[in-house]
Amino acid sequence: MKNQSSVTEFILVGLSRHPEHQRFLFMVFSFIYMAALAGNILLILTVTASRCLHTPMYFLLINLSLINILSISVSVPKMLHNLLEHRKTIAFLGCIAQIYLFTWTLVSEVLVLAAMAFDRYAAICHPLHYTLIMRKGVCVGLIAGIWTVGLANSAVHTGFVLQLSFCCSNVINHFFCELPPVLKLSCSDTSLNETLAFLADAVFGMGSCAITLMSYYFILRTILKIHSTESKKKAFSTCSSHIIMVSFYYSTAIYIYIHPSSAYSPNRDKVITVLCSVITPALNPIIYSLRNKEVKEALRKLISRLGIFQRQ
């Protein structure tokens, strides 16, 4: 069955309908976008350039940064363009591309966060077997599997969206094309799409959350058995950055996606989506670098090597 849509483009309402807010929003999100790109690229360069950071934990962190760059680049550039335009439109195929790419990054990110939690579990609970458990082949296979699962899941949802008809309103009450608001516009039966989306979000979201919680349960149990206060602090410090980002990400992502379509509220969910898809990619490199002595030291060496910072 082919798409019978008579819609060739969609109109994106954006974050605000008030013209006086457009330039302010443009400046704010331009700054956030540039900061997110600069932070994540700098983090990738820092880890790549420092041999002491060539470990499974930082390999996973590089992939998280790549996902962050892709995630924020899916929505923000088009939003910035529309903030300066009187008619805020996106082509039908452009909308489909945003759905595909954002869904891909969404699933990939939760799986990488779960993999990072398992990495910390292996490092703290099984230190003698850590190099065997998280050897190079396992890490590469794990990441390849995560990206592939994300691609396949996204292809399924996007394929089912292409089977729908869009023949009524073409106004999307969002700042980019995301699956829930786009399904609301279809004049076809979307019950299958909604069921598949809910199941996928529940499996990947709740499944990765369960892996993360179980990992930290065993980590906490192991840390409490350590007698040395200094060793306890060191063990906690290796997990603190990840715990902060996991708590922030899951609290926003699960709120958005793990609820029935009847509870969908466009204006409320737009704010939460901004936190999940825009603010989180900008915060990740800051939290992982500022709270990590190894990264800070490697960053200083990289900056010094590039001649950006001159000691007096």
Short mmCIF file of C-alpha atoms in Angstrom, two decimals:
data_model
loop_
_atom_site.label_atom_id
_atom_site.label_comp_id
_atom_site.label_asym_id
_atom_site.label_seq_id
_atom_site.Cartn_x
_atom_site.Cartn_y
_atom_site.Cartn_z
CA MET A 1 0.00 0.00 0.00
CA LYS A 2 1.41 3.36 -0.99
CA ASN A 3 1.06 6.69 0.76
CA GLN A 4 -2.00 8.53 -0.53
CA SER A 5 -1.06 11.85 1.08
CA SER A 6 -2.07 15.08 -0.66
CA VAL A 7 0.22 17.00 1.70
CA THR A 8 3.56 18.04 0.19
CA GLU A 9 4.77 20.10 3.14
CA PHE A 10 4.03 20.68 6.81
CA ILE A 11 3.85 23.90 8.80
CA LEU A 12 5.76 23.83 12.10
CA VAL A 13 4.21 25.97 14.83
CA GLY A 14 7.50 26.12 16.74
CA LEU A 15 8.03 26.95 20.39
CA SER A 16 6.08 30.20 20.32
CA ARG A 17 3.42 31.75 18.11
CA HIS A 18 4.40 35.28 19.16
CA PRO A 19 6.60 37.12 16.60
CA GLU A 20 8.28 39.20 19.31
CA HIS A 21 9.77 36.03 20.82
CA GLN A 22 11.35 34.75 17.59
CA ARG A 23 14.65 36.65 17.62
CA PHE A 24 15.22 35.96 21.32
CA LEU A 25 14.61 32.23 20.77
CA PHE A 26 16.92 32.34 17.74
CA MET A 27 19.79 33.79 19.79
CA VAL A 28 19.25 31.39 22.71
CA PHE A 29 19.08 28.22 20.60
CA SER A 30 21.92 29.36 18.33
CA PHE A 31 24.13 29.64 21.41
CA ILE A 32 22.98 26.26 22.78
CA TYR A 33 23.52 24.57 19.41
CA MET A 34 27.02 25.99 18.92
CA ALA A 35 27.92 25.13 22.53
CA ALA A 36 26.67 21.55 22.08
CA LEU A 37 28.61 21.08 18.84
CA ALA A 38 31.80 22.63 20.24
CA GLY A 39 31.58 20.71 23.52
CA ASN A 40 30.95 17.31 21.97
CA ILE A 41 33.53 17.74 19.20
CA LEU A 42 36.12 18.90 21.74
CA LEU A 43 35.33 15.91 23.96
CA ILE A 44 35.78 13.53 21.00
CA LEU A 45 39.09 15.16 20.06
CA THR A 46 40.29 15.05 23.67
CA VAL A 47 39.55 11.34 24.09
CA THR A 48 40.99 10.49 20.66
CA ALA A 49 44.22 12.45 21.24
CA SER A 50 44.93 11.09 24.73
CA ARG A 51 46.24 7.52 24.94
CA CYS A 52 45.34 7.24 28.64
CA LEU A 53 41.67 7.69 27.69
CA HIS A 54 41.65 4.83 25.19
CA THR A 55 39.47 2.67 27.43
CA PRO A 56 36.00 1.11 26.97
CA MET A 57 34.33 3.82 29.09
CA TYR A 58 35.64 6.63 26.88
CA PHE A 59 35.00 4.65 23.69
CA LEU A 60 31.34 4.55 24.73
CA LEU A 61 31.52 8.25 25.62
CA ILE A 62 32.73 9.08 22.10
CA ASN A 63 29.71 7.29 20.67
CA LEU A 64 27.41 9.16 23.07
CA SER A 65 28.91 12.44 21.83
CA LEU A 66 28.39 11.40 18.19
CA ILE A 67 24.74 10.61 18.98
CA ASN A 68 24.39 13.97 20.73
CA ILE A 69 25.75 15.81 17.69
CA LEU A 70 23.37 13.97 15.36
CA SER A 71 20.41 14.35 17.72
CA ILE A 72 20.66 18.11 18.13
CA SER A 73 21.48 18.61 14.44
CA VAL A 74 18.26 16.87 13.41
CA SER A 75 15.96 19.48 14.94
CA VAL A 76 17.74 22.73 15.80
CA PRO A 77 19.09 23.97 12.40
CA LYS A 78 15.64 23.77 10.79
CA MET A 79 14.09 25.37 13.86
CA LEU A 80 16.60 28.25 13.67
CA HIS A 81 15.83 28.71 9.97
CA ASN A 82 12.10 28.82 10.65
CA LEU A 83 12.53 31.33 13.48
CA LEU A 84 13.74 33.83 10.87
CA GLU A 85 11.06 32.96 8.31
CA HIS A 86 7.51 34.24 8.15
CA ARG A 87 6.21 30.90 6.81
CA LYS A 88 7.59 28.05 8.90
CA THR A 89 7.43 25.03 6.60
CA ILE A 90 9.21 21.73 6.08
CA ALA A 91 8.91 19.49 3.03
CA PHE A 92 7.15 16.14 3.45
CA LEU A 93 10.34 14.16 2.79
CA GLY A 94 12.28 16.48 5.09
CA CYS A 95 9.75 15.72 7.82
CA ILE A 96 10.12 11.98 7.23
CA ALA A 97 13.91 12.34 7.42
CA GLN A 98 13.63 14.12 10.78
CA ILE A 99 11.39 11.35 12.16
CA TYR A 100 13.84 8.68 10.96
CA LEU A 101 17.00 10.34 12.28
CA PHE A 102 15.56 11.46 15.62
CA THR A 103 14.01 8.05 16.34
CA TRP A 104 17.36 6.48 15.49
CA THR A 105 19.28 8.70 17.90
CA LEU A 106 16.68 8.31 20.63
CA VAL A 107 16.96 4.52 20.80
CA SER A 108 20.73 4.53 20.26
CA GLU A 109 21.23 6.96 23.15
CA VAL A 110 19.30 4.94 25.74
CA LEU A 111 21.17 1.79 24.69
CA VAL A 112 24.56 3.52 24.94
CA LEU A 113 23.64 4.83 28.41
CA ALA A 114 22.78 1.26 29.44
CA ALA A 115 26.08 0.02 27.99
CA MET A 116 27.94 2.69 29.99
CA ALA A 117 26.20 1.53 33.16
CA PHE A 118 27.21 -2.08 32.44
CA ASP A 119 30.78 -0.91 31.82
CA ARG A 120 30.90 0.71 35.28
CA TYR A 121 29.40 -2.48 36.77
CA ALA A 122 32.13 -4.59 35.17
CA ALA A 123 34.87 -2.17 36.28
CA ILE A 124 33.77 -1.94 39.92
CA CYS A 125 32.23 -5.34 40.59
CA HIS A 126 34.63 -7.45 38.49
CA PRO A 127 37.88 -5.45 38.28
CA LEU A 128 40.10 -8.51 37.74
CA HIS A 129 38.03 -9.63 34.73
CA TYR A 130 37.24 -6.13 33.40
CA THR A 131 39.73 -6.21 30.51
CA LEU A 132 38.32 -9.57 29.41
CA ILE A 133 34.65 -8.60 29.77
CA MET A 134 35.05 -5.24 28.00
CA ARG A 135 37.74 -6.24 25.51
CA LYS A 136 38.01 -4.41 22.19
CA GLY A 137 36.02 -6.93 20.16
CA VAL A 138 33.14 -6.86 22.65
CA CYS A 139 33.03 -3.05 22.72
CA VAL A 140 33.07 -2.71 18.93
CA GLY A 141 30.42 -5.42 18.54
CA LEU A 142 28.27 -3.81 21.25
CA ILE A 143 28.36 -0.38 19.62
CA ALA A 144 27.80 -1.82 16.13
CA GLY A 145 24.77 -3.69 17.50
CA ILE A 146 23.41 -0.55 19.19
CA TRP A 147 23.65 1.56 16.02
CA THR A 148 22.12 -1.27 13.95
CA VAL A 149 19.21 -1.81 16.34
CA GLY A 150 18.56 1.94 16.36
CA LEU A 151 18.57 2.03 12.54
CA ALA A 152 16.25 -0.99 12.23
CA ASN A 153 13.80 0.31 14.82
CA SER A 154 13.70 3.72 13.14
CA ALA A 155 13.21 2.15 9.70
CA VAL A 156 10.16 0.21 10.95
CA HIS A 157 8.45 3.27 12.41
CA THR A 158 9.28 5.49 9.45
CA GLY A 159 8.09 2.82 7.02
CA PHE A 160 4.72 2.64 8.74
CA VAL A 161 4.44 6.45 8.70
CA LEU A 162 4.93 6.37 4.93
CA GLN A 163 1.85 4.12 4.66
CA LEU A 164 -0.36 6.79 6.22
CA SER A 165 -2.42 9.42 4.45
CA PHE A 166 -2.20 13.10 5.36
CA CYS A 167 -5.14 14.82 3.76
CA CYS A 168 -6.47 17.20 6.41
CA SER A 169 -4.43 19.65 8.47
CA ASN A 170 -0.73 20.03 7.77
CA VAL A 171 0.05 22.11 10.87
CA ILE A 172 2.38 20.36 13.34
CA ASN A 173 2.25 21.83 16.84
CA HIS A 174 5.95 21.24 17.45
CA PHE A 175 9.34 22.71 16.55
CA PHE A 176 10.35 19.68 14.44
CA CYS A 177 8.81 16.50 13.03
CA GLU A 178 8.53 14.00 15.85
CA LEU A 179 6.47 10.81 15.66
CA PRO A 180 3.60 11.58 18.12
CA PRO A 181 2.54 14.99 16.70
CA VAL A 182 2.85 13.76 13.10
CA LEU A 183 0.63 10.74 13.81
CA LYS A 184 -2.00 13.13 15.18
CA LEU A 185 -2.33 14.74 11.71
CA SER A 186 -3.00 11.55 9.76
CA CYS A 187 -6.48 10.83 8.45
CA SER A 188 -5.62 7.10 8.40
CA ASP A 189 -5.97 4.63 11.25
CA THR A 190 -2.80 5.09 13.34
CA SER A 191 -3.57 2.52 16.03
CA LEU A 192 -0.88 0.14 14.69
CA ASN A 193 1.69 2.94 14.56
CA GLU A 194 0.89 4.00 18.11
CA THR A 195 1.01 0.43 19.40
CA LEU A 196 4.38 -0.25 17.75
CA ALA A 197 5.77 3.05 19.01
CA PHE A 198 4.59 2.37 22.56
CA LEU A 199 5.98 -1.17 22.53
CA ALA A 200 9.34 -0.05 21.14
CA ASP A 201 9.62 2.80 23.63
CA ALA A 202 8.66 0.49 26.49
CA VAL A 203 11.10 -2.24 25.43
CA PHE A 204 14.08 0.03 24.73
CA GLY A 205 13.32 2.68 27.32
CA MET A 206 12.29 0.44 30.20
CA GLY A 207 14.71 -2.32 29.18
CA SER A 208 17.76 -0.03 29.16
CA CYS A 209 16.51 1.61 32.37
CA ALA A 210 16.28 -1.83 34.02
CA ILE A 211 19.84 -2.69 32.94
CA THR A 212 21.05 0.63 34.33
CA LEU A 213 19.23 0.22 37.65
CA MET A 214 20.44 -3.37 38.07
CA SER A 215 24.01 -2.33 37.27
CA TYR A 216 23.95 0.42 39.88
CA TYR A 217 22.31 -1.86 42.43
CA PHE A 218 25.29 -4.23 42.22
CA ILE A 219 27.72 -1.29 42.06
CA LEU A 220 26.27 0.21 45.25
CA ARG A 221 26.32 -3.16 46.99
CA THR A 222 29.99 -3.61 46.06
CA ILE A 223 30.98 -0.08 47.10
CA LEU A 224 29.33 -0.46 50.52
CA LYS A 225 31.54 -3.50 51.16
CA ILE A 226 34.71 -1.44 50.60
CA HIS A 227 36.34 -0.50 53.93
CA SER A 228 38.55 2.33 52.71
CA THR A 229 36.78 5.71 52.55
CA GLU A 230 39.17 6.89 49.86
CA SER A 231 38.43 3.83 47.71
CA LYS A 232 34.69 4.41 48.14
CA LYS A 233 35.03 8.01 46.98
CA LYS A 234 37.08 6.94 43.97
CA ALA A 235 34.49 4.30 43.01
CA PHE A 236 31.64 6.78 43.35
CA SER A 237 33.51 9.42 41.32
CA THR A 238 33.77 7.09 38.32
CA CYS A 239 29.96 6.78 38.27
CA SER A 240 28.77 10.24 39.34
CA SER A 241 28.75 11.89 35.89
CA HIS A 242 26.89 8.97 34.33
CA ILE A 243 24.33 8.87 37.16
CA ILE A 244 23.58 12.59 36.72
CA MET A 245 23.01 12.29 32.96
CA VAL A 246 21.04 9.04 33.22
CA SER A 247 18.71 10.54 35.84
CA PHE A 248 18.12 13.66 33.75
CA TYR A 249 17.70 11.81 30.46
CA TYR A 250 15.40 9.03 31.64
CA SER A 251 13.17 11.37 33.65
CA THR A 252 12.49 13.44 30.53
CA ALA A 253 12.48 10.70 27.86
CA ILE A 254 10.22 8.30 29.74
CA TYR A 255 7.83 11.14 30.56
CA ILE A 256 7.48 11.97 26.85
CA TYR A 257 7.30 8.53 25.28
CA ILE A 258 5.98 6.09 27.87
CA HIS A 259 2.41 7.30 28.04
CA PRO A 260 -0.76 6.63 26.04
CA SER A 261 -1.57 8.89 23.09
CA SER A 262 -4.68 10.16 24.92
CA ALA A 263 -2.38 11.85 27.45
CA TYR A 264 -0.45 13.71 24.74
CA SER A 265 -0.20 17.46 25.42
CA PRO A 266 1.64 19.37 22.63
CA ASN A 267 2.67 22.48 24.55
CA ARG A 268 3.79 20.57 27.64
CA ASP A 269 5.64 17.91 25.66
CA LYS A 270 7.45 20.53 23.54
CA VAL A 271 9.15 21.87 26.66
CA ILE A 272 10.16 18.38 27.81
CA THR A 273 11.43 17.54 24.30
CA VAL A 274 13.65 20.64 24.39
CA LEU A 275 15.19 19.34 27.63
CA CYS A 276 15.70 15.86 26.18
CA SER A 277 16.85 16.63 22.62
CA VAL A 278 18.51 20.06 22.96
CA ILE A 279 19.65 20.70 26.53
CA THR A 280 20.96 17.18 27.21
CA PRO A 281 23.41 17.14 24.24
CA ALA A 282 24.77 20.50 25.44
CA LEU A 283 25.14 19.35 29.06
CA ASN A 284 26.76 15.96 28.38
CA PRO A 285 30.27 17.19 27.49
CA ILE A 286 30.22 19.72 30.35
CA ILE A 287 29.30 17.17 33.01
CA TYR A 288 31.60 14.44 31.71
CA SER A 289 34.57 16.82 31.48
CA LEU A 290 34.17 19.07 34.51
CA ARG A 291 33.55 16.15 36.89
CA ASN A 292 36.36 13.99 35.49
CA LYS A 293 40.00 14.67 36.40
CA GLU A 294 41.34 12.47 33.59
CA VAL A 295 39.36 14.32 30.93
CA LYS A 296 40.27 17.73 32.36
CA GLU A 297 43.96 16.86 32.34
CA ALA A 298 43.77 15.47 28.80
CA LEU A 299 41.88 18.59 27.71
CA ARG A 300 44.58 20.85 29.17
CA LYS A 301 47.25 18.90 27.28
CA LEU A 302 45.27 19.08 24.04
CA ILE A 303 44.72 22.84 24.36
CA SER A 304 48.37 23.36 25.20
CA ARG A 305 49.43 21.20 22.24
CA LEU A 306 47.25 23.18 19.85
CA GLY A 307 48.70 26.42 21.14
CA ILE A 308 45.30 27.79 22.16
CA PHE A 309 46.29 28.40 25.74
CA GLN A 310 49.58 30.12 26.56
CA ARG A 311 50.94 29.87 30.06
CA GLN A 312 52.26 33.13 31.38
#
